[in-house]
Coordinates of C-alpha atoms in Angstrom, one line a residue:
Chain Q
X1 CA 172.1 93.6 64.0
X2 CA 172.0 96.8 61.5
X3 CA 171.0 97.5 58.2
X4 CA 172.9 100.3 55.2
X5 CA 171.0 103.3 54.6
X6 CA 170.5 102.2 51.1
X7 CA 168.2 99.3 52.2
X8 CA 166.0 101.8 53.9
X9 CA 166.1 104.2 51.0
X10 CA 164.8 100.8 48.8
X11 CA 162.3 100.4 51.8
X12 CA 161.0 103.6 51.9
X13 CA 159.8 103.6 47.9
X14 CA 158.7 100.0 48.3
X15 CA 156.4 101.8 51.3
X16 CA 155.5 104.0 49.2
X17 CA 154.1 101.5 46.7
X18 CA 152.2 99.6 49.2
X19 CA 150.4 103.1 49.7
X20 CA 149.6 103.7 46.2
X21 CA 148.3 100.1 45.8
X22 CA 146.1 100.7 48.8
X23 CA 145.0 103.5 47.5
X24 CA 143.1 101.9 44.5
X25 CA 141.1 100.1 47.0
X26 CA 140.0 102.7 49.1
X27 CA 139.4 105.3 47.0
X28 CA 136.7 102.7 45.1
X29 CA 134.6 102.9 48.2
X30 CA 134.6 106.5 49.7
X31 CA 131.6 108.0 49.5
X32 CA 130.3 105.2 47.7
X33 CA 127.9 104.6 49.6
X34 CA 129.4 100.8 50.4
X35 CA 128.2 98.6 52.7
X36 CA 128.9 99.0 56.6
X37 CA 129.6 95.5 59.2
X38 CA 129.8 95.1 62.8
X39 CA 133.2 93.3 63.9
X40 CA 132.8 92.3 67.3
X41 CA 129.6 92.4 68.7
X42 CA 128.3 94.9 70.9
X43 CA 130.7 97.7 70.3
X44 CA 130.1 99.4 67.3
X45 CA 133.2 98.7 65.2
X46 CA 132.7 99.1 61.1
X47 CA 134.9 98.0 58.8
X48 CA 134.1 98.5 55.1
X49 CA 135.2 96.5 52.1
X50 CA 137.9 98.8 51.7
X51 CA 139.6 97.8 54.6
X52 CA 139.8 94.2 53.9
X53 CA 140.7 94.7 50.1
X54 CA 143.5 97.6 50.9
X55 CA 145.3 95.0 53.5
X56 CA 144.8 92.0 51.3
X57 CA 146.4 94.3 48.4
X58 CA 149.4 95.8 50.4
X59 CA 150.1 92.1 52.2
X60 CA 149.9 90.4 48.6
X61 CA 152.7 92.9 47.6
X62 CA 154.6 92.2 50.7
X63 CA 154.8 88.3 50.1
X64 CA 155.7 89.0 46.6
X65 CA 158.7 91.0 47.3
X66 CA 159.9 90.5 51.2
X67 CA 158.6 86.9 51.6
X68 CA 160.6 86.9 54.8
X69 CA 159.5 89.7 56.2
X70 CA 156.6 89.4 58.6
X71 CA 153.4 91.1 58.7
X72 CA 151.0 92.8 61.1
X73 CA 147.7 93.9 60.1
X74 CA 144.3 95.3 61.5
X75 CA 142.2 93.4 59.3
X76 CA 144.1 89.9 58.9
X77 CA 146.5 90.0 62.2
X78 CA 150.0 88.2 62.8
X79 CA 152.0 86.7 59.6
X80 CA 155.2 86.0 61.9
X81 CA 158.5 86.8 59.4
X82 CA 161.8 85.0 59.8
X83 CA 164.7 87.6 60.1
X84 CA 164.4 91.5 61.7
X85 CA 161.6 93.2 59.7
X86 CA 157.9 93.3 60.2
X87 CA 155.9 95.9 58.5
X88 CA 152.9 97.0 60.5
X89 CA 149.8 98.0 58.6
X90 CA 146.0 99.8 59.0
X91 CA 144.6 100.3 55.8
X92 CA 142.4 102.5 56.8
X93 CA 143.0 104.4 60.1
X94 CA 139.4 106.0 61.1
X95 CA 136.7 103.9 59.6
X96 CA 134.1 106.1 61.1
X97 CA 135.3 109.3 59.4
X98 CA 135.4 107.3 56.1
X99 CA 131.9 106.1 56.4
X100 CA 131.0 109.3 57.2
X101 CA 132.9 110.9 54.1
X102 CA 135.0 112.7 56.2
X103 CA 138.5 113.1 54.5
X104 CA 140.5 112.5 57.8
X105 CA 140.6 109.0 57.5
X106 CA 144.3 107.4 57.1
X107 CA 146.5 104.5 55.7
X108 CA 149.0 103.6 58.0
X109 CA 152.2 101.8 57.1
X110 CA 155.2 101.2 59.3
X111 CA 158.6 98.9 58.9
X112 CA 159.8 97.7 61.9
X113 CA 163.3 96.6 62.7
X114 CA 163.9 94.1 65.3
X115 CA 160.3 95.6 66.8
X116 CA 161.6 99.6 66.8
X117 CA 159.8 101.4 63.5
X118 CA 162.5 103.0 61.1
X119 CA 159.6 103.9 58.6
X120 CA 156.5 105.5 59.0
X121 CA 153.8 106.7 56.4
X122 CA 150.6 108.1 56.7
X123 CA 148.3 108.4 53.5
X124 CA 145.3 110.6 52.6
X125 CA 144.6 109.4 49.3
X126 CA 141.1 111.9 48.8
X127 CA 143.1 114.7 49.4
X128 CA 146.4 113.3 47.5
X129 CA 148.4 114.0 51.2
X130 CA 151.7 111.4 52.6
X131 CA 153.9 111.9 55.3
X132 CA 156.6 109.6 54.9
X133 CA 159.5 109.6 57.6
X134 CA 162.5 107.8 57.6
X135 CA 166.4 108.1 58.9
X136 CA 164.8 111.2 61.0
X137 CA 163.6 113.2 58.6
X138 CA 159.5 113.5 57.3
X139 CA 158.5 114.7 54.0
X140 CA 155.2 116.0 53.6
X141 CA 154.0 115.3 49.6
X142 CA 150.8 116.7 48.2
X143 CA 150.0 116.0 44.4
X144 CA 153.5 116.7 42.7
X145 CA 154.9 118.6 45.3
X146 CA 157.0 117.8 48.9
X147 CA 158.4 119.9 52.0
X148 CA 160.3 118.9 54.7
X149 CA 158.2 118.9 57.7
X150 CA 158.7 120.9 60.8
X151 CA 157.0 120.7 64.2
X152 CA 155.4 124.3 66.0
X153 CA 157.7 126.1 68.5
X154 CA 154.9 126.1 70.4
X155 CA 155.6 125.9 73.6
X156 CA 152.8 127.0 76.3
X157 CA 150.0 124.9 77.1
X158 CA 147.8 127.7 76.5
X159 CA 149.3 128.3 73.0
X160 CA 148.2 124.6 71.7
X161 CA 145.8 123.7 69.6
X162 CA 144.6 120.1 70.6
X163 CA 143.4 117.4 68.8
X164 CA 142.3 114.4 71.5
X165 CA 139.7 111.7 70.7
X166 CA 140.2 110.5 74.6
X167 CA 137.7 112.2 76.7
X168 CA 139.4 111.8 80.0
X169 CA 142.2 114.4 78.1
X170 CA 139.7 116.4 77.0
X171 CA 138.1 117.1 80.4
X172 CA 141.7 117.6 81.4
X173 CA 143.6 119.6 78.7
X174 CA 140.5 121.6 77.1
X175 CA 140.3 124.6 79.5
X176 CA 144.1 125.2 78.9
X177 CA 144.6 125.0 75.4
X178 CA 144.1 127.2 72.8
X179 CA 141.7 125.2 70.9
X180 CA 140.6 121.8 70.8
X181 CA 139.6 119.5 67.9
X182 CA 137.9 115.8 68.1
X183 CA 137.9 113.1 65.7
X184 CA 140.6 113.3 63.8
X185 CA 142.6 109.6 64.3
X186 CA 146.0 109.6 62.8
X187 CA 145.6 112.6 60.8
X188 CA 145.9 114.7 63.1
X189 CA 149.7 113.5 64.0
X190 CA 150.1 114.5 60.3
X191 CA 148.7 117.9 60.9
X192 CA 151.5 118.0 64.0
X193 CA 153.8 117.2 61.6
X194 CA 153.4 120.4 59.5
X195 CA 153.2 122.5 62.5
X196 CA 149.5 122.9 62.2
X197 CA 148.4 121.4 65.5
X198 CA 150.5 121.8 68.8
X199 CA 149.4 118.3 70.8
X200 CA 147.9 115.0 70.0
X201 CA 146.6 113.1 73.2
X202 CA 144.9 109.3 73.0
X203 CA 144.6 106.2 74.2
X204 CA 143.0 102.7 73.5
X205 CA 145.1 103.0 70.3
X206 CA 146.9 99.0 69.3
X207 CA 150.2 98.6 67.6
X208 CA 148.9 99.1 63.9
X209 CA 147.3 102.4 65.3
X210 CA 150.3 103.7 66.7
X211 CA 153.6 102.1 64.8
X212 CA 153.8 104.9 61.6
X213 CA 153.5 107.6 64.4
X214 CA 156.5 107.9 66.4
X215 CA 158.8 108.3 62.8
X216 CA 156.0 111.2 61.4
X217 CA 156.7 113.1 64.6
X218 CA 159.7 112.4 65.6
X219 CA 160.9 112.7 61.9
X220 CA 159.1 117.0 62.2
X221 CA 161.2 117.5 65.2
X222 CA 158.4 116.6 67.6
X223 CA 158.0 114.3 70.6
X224 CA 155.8 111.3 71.6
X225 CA 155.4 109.1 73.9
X226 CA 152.7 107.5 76.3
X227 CA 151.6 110.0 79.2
X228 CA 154.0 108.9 81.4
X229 CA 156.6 109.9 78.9
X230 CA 157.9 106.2 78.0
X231 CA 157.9 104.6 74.7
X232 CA 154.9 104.0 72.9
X233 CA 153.6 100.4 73.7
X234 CA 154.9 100.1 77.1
X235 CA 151.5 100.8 79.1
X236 CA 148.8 98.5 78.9
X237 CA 145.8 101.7 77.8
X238 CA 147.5 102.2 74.5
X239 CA 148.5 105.8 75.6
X240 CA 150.0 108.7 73.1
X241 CA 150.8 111.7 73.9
X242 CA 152.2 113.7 71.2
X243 CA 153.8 117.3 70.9
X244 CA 155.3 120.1 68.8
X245 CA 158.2 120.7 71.2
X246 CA 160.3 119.2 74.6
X247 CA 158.5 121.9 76.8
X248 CA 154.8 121.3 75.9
X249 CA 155.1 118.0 75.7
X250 CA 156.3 118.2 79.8
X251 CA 153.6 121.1 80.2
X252 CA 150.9 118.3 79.0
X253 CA 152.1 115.6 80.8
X254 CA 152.2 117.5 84.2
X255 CA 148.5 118.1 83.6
X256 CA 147.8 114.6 82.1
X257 CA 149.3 112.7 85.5
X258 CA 147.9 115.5 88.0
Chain A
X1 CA 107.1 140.3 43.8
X2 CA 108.9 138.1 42.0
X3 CA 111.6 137.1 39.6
X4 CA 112.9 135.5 36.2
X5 CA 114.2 131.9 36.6
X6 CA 117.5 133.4 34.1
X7 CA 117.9 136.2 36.6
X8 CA 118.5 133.2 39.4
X9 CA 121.2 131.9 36.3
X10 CA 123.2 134.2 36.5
X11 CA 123.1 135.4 39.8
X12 CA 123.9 131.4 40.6
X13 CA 127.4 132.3 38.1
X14 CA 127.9 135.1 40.5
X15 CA 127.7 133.6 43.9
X16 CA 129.9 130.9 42.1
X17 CA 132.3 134.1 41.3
X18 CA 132.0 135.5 44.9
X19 CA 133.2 132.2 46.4
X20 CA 136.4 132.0 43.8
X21 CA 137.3 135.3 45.3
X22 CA 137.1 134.1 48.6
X23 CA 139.3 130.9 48.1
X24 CA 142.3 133.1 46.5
X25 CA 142.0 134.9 50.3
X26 CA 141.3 131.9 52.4
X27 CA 143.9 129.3 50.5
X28 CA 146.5 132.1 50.9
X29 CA 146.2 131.7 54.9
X30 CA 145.3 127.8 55.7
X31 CA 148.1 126.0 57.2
X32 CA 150.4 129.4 56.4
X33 CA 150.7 129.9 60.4
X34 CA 149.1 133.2 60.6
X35 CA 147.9 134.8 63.6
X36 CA 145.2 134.1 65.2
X37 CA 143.5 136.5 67.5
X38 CA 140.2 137.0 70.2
X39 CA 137.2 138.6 68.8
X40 CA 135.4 139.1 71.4
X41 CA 136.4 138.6 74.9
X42 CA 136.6 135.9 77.6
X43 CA 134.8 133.5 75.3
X44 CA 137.6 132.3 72.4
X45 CA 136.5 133.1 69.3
X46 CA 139.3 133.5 66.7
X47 CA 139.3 135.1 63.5
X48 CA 141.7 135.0 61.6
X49 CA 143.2 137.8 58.5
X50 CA 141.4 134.4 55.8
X51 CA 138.0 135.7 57.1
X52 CA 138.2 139.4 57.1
X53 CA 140.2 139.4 53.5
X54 CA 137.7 136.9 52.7
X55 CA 134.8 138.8 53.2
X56 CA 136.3 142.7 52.0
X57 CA 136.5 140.3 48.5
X58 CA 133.1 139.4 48.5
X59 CA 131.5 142.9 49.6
X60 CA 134.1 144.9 46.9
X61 CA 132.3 142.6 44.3
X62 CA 128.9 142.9 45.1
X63 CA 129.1 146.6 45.7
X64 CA 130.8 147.1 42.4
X65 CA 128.2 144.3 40.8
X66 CA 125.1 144.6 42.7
X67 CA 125.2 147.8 44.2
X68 CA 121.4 147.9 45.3
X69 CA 122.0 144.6 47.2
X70 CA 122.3 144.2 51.0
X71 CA 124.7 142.2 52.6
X72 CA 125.3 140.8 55.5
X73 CA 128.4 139.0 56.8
X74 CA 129.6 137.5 59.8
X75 CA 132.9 140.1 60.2
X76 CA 131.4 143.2 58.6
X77 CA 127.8 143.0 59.4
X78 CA 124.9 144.3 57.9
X79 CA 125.1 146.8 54.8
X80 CA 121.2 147.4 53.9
X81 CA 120.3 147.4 50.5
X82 CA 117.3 148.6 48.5
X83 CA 115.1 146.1 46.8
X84 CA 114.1 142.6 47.4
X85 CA 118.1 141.1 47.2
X86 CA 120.1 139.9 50.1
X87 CA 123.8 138.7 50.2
X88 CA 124.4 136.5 53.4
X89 CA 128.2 135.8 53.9
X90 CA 130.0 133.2 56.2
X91 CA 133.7 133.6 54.9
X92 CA 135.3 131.1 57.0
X93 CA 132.8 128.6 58.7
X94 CA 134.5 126.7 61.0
X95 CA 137.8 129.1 62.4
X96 CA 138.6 126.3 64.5
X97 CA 139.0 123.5 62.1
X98 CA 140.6 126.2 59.9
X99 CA 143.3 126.9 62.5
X100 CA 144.1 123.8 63.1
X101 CA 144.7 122.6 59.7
X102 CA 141.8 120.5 59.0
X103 CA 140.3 121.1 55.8
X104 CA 136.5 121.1 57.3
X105 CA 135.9 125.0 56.9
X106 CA 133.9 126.2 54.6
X107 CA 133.0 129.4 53.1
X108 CA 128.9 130.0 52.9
X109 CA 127.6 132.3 49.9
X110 CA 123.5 133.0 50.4
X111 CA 121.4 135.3 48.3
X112 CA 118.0 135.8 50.1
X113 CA 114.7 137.1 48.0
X114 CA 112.5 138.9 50.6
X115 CA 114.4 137.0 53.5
X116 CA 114.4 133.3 52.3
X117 CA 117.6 131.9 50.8
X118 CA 116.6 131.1 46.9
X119 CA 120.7 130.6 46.3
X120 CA 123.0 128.8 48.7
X121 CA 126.3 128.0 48.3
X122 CA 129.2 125.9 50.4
X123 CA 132.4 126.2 49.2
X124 CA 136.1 124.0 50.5
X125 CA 138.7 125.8 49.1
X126 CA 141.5 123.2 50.1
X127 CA 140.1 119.8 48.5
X128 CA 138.5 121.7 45.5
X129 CA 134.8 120.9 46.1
X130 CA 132.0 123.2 45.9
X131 CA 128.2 122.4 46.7
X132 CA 126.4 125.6 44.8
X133 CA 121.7 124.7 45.3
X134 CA 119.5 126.9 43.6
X135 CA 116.1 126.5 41.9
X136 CA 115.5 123.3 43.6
X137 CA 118.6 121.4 42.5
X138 CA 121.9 120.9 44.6
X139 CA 125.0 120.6 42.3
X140 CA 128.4 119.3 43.7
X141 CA 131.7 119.8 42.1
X142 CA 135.4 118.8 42.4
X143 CA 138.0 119.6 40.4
X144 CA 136.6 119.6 36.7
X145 CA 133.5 117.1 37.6
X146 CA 129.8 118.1 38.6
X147 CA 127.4 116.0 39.9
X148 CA 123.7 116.7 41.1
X149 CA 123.7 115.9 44.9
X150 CA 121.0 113.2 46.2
X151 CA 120.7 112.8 49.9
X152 CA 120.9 108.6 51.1
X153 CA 117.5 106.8 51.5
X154 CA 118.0 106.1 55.3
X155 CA 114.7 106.4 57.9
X156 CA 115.7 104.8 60.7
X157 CA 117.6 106.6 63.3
X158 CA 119.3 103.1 64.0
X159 CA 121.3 103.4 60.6
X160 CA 121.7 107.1 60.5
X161 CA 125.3 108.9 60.5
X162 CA 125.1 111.6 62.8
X163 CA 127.4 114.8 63.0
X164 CA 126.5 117.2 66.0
X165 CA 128.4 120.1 67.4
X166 CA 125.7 120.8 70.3
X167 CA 126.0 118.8 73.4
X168 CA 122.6 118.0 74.1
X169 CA 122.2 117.1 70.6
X170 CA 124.9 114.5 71.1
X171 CA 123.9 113.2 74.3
X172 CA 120.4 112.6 73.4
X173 CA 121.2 110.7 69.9
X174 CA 124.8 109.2 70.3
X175 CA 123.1 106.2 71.2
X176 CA 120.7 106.1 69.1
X177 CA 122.6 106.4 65.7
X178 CA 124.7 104.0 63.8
X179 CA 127.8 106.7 64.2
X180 CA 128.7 110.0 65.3
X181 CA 131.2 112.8 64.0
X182 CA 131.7 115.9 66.3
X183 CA 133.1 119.3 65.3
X184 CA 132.4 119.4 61.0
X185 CA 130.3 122.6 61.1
X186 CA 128.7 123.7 57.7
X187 CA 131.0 121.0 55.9
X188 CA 128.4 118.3 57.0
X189 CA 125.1 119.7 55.5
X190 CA 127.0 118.9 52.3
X191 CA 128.2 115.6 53.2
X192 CA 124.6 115.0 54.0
X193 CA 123.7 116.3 50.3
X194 CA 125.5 113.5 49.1
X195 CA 124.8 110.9 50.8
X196 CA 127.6 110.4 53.2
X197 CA 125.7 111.9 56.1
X198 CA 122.0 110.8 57.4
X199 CA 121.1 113.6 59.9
X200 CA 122.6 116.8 61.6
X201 CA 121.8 118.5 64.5
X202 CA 123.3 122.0 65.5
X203 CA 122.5 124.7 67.9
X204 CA 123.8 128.4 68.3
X205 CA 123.9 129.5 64.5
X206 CA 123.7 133.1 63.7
X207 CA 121.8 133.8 60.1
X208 CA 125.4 133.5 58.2
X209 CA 125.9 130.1 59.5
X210 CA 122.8 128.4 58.3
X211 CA 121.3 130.7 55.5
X212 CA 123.3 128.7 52.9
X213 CA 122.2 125.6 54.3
X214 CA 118.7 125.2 53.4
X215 CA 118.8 125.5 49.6
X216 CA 121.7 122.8 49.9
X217 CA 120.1 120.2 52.0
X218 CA 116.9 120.9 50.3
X219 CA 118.0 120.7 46.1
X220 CA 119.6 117.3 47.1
X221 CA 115.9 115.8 48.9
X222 CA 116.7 116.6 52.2
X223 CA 114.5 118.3 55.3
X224 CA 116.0 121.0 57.4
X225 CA 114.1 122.6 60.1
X226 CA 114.8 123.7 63.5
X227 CA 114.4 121.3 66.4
X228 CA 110.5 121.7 66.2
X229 CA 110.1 121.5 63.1
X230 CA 109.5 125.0 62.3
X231 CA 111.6 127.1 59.6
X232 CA 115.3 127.7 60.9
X233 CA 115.8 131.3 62.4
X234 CA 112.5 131.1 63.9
X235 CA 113.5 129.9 67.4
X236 CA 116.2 132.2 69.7
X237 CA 118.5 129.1 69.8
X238 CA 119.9 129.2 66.3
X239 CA 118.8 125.2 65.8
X240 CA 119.4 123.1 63.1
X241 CA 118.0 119.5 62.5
X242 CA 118.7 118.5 59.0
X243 CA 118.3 115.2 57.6
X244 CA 118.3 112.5 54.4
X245 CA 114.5 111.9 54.4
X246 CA 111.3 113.4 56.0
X247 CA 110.7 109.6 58.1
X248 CA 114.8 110.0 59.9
X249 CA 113.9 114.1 60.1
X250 CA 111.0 112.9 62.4
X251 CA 112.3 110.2 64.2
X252 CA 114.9 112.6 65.4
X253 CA 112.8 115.9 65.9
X254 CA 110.7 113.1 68.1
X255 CA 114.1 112.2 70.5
X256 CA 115.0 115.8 70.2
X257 CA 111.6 117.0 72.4
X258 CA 111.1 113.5 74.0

């Protein structure tokens, strides 16, 4: 099976609009001093009213428009679709950093064909900032404007500045990178994107974590993969391991798999 | 010796004029790929051109301004002045967030009065917000919009949102808290000041990291000491231990010396 470039144009803007309506939702609790739950139990895990109301908003417009398409979600799980497409959706991608007021939170959307994403969008809607890849190209938009993104050259390991939030990669990688940031979830794939980080290493991350990735960096000219350098999703840890260019990405791995 | 409440006006409009200078430098540089280099030796420490451009922005206009004023600042150093008047200047805070795109840096504006801070000012150039305390009142403003800053009501350590950047600090409290954020710097004494943040603990400031910090934290209800309680910059440590309310500042200060 395939699909015409023009559906994925008409995919991308429909996206797009799934973004914007989340952002009404989120933007209503940040720094609003809204109330904070525990998920599961003993781990702490919060998840504010915003991310119920975003995914109940984007998954409303969904049914409304692609009723056949099916639907995965952190906050409301599997809605199985009949035909290729499944969009793949966290509405908001570092819970801690928003309840802290941190800016670095994200919205994640991704389209899936046939269980490969073709679209991936990440959303910062306090600082008006979208990457939106498709059709191997991301565009970076901030308030009215957009640029094409484009990975670092960075190449040397000790060149990199890191983001990790794993701290088996930290103990490994910080001594031989440039710089290291914690923290950052999804944005920092984002900050990749625009050639403002070098490497991105995690794990523990599920499919809604990880779908919108592989397009944002792949789409800047980047790589990513698990550690072992196969496809995201194909190791049970939820492993990424993502970088500005073919020869850090190796130089990283090498020191990842020591 | 003393001085008029309308002198601390419109040295308040100045400090506010100071840090407009220093975004034109700053906002020139973030995410522009400049180049980064090693201040001082085998420990990395960048600096980038943002904080010396910065900071020779700030000086020039006090000089021409205030020319009986001191000055101190973290590239430049100390430029003694005559009279009771101290400028204390922290042009990029943060050179790690700032290098790797995250818009967590800051720029800190102090005026001291016989070596306490009476103005204090944290400014993010990038999202447009601006925390400016003085005369016992903490102001916050983004965009067009000002609002006086209020720290939460939290007193238990068991709710409390806790940023750190000290090791010790994190390893004796992680547990403790309701959540932790690593690596904000100066950005999360004014996410305290509004209520996002309960309680931060730091270590290894210099006089131009925390001299802003006190008027901020304090104009918006909060306590900030250093880990014993005593006035920061009187240990050798550099410590900060700022929190929302006097009950969380020593519940904290208690786990901090246990």
């Amino acid at each position: 099976m395939s699909y015409a470039p023009g559906e994925i144009d008409e995919l991308t803007r429909f996206a797009e609009r799934l973004a914007d309506l989340a952002r009404n939702e989120t933007l209503s609790y940040f720094r609003a001093g809204g109330a904070v739950r525990d998920k599961k139990g003993p781990v702490f895990d919060p998840v504010t009213d915003a991310d119920r109301e975003a995914e109940r908003a984007i998954r409303d417009a969904i049914v409304k428009t692609y009723p056949r398409s099916g639907v995965l979600g952190e906050e409301y799980g599997e809605t199985p679709g009949e035909g290729p497409w499944r969009w793949v959706v966290d509405p908001v991608d570092g819970t801690r950093a928003f309840i802290s007021g941190a800016a670095t939170w994200t919205t994640l959307i991704a389209l899936e064909f046939e269980g490969r994403p073709v679209i991936g969008l990440i959303d910062q809607p306090y600082l008006n900032e979208r990457w939106i890849a498709a059709q191997g190209r991301t565009a970076f938009r901030r308030g009215g404007g957009t640029a094409d993104c484009k990975t670092s050259g960075v190449e040397d390991l000790a060149k990199a500045r890191l983001s990790t939030t794993e701290a088996a990669a930290f103990a490994r990688l910080s001594q031989k990178t440039l710089v290291q940031r914690f923290s950052m979830d999804a944005y920092a794939y984002g900050l990749l994107a625009l050639g403002a980080l070098d490497l991105v290493v995690e794990a523990g991350l599920s499919r809604h974590d990880y779908a919108a990735l592989g397009p944002v960096v792949e789409g800047a000219g980047g790589v990513i993969t698990n550690w072992r350098g196969a496809p995201l999703g194909t190791d049970a840890r939820g492993e990424t391991l993502a970088a500005a260019t073919p020869a850090l990405h190796a130089a990283a791995m090498a020191v990842l798999n020591a």
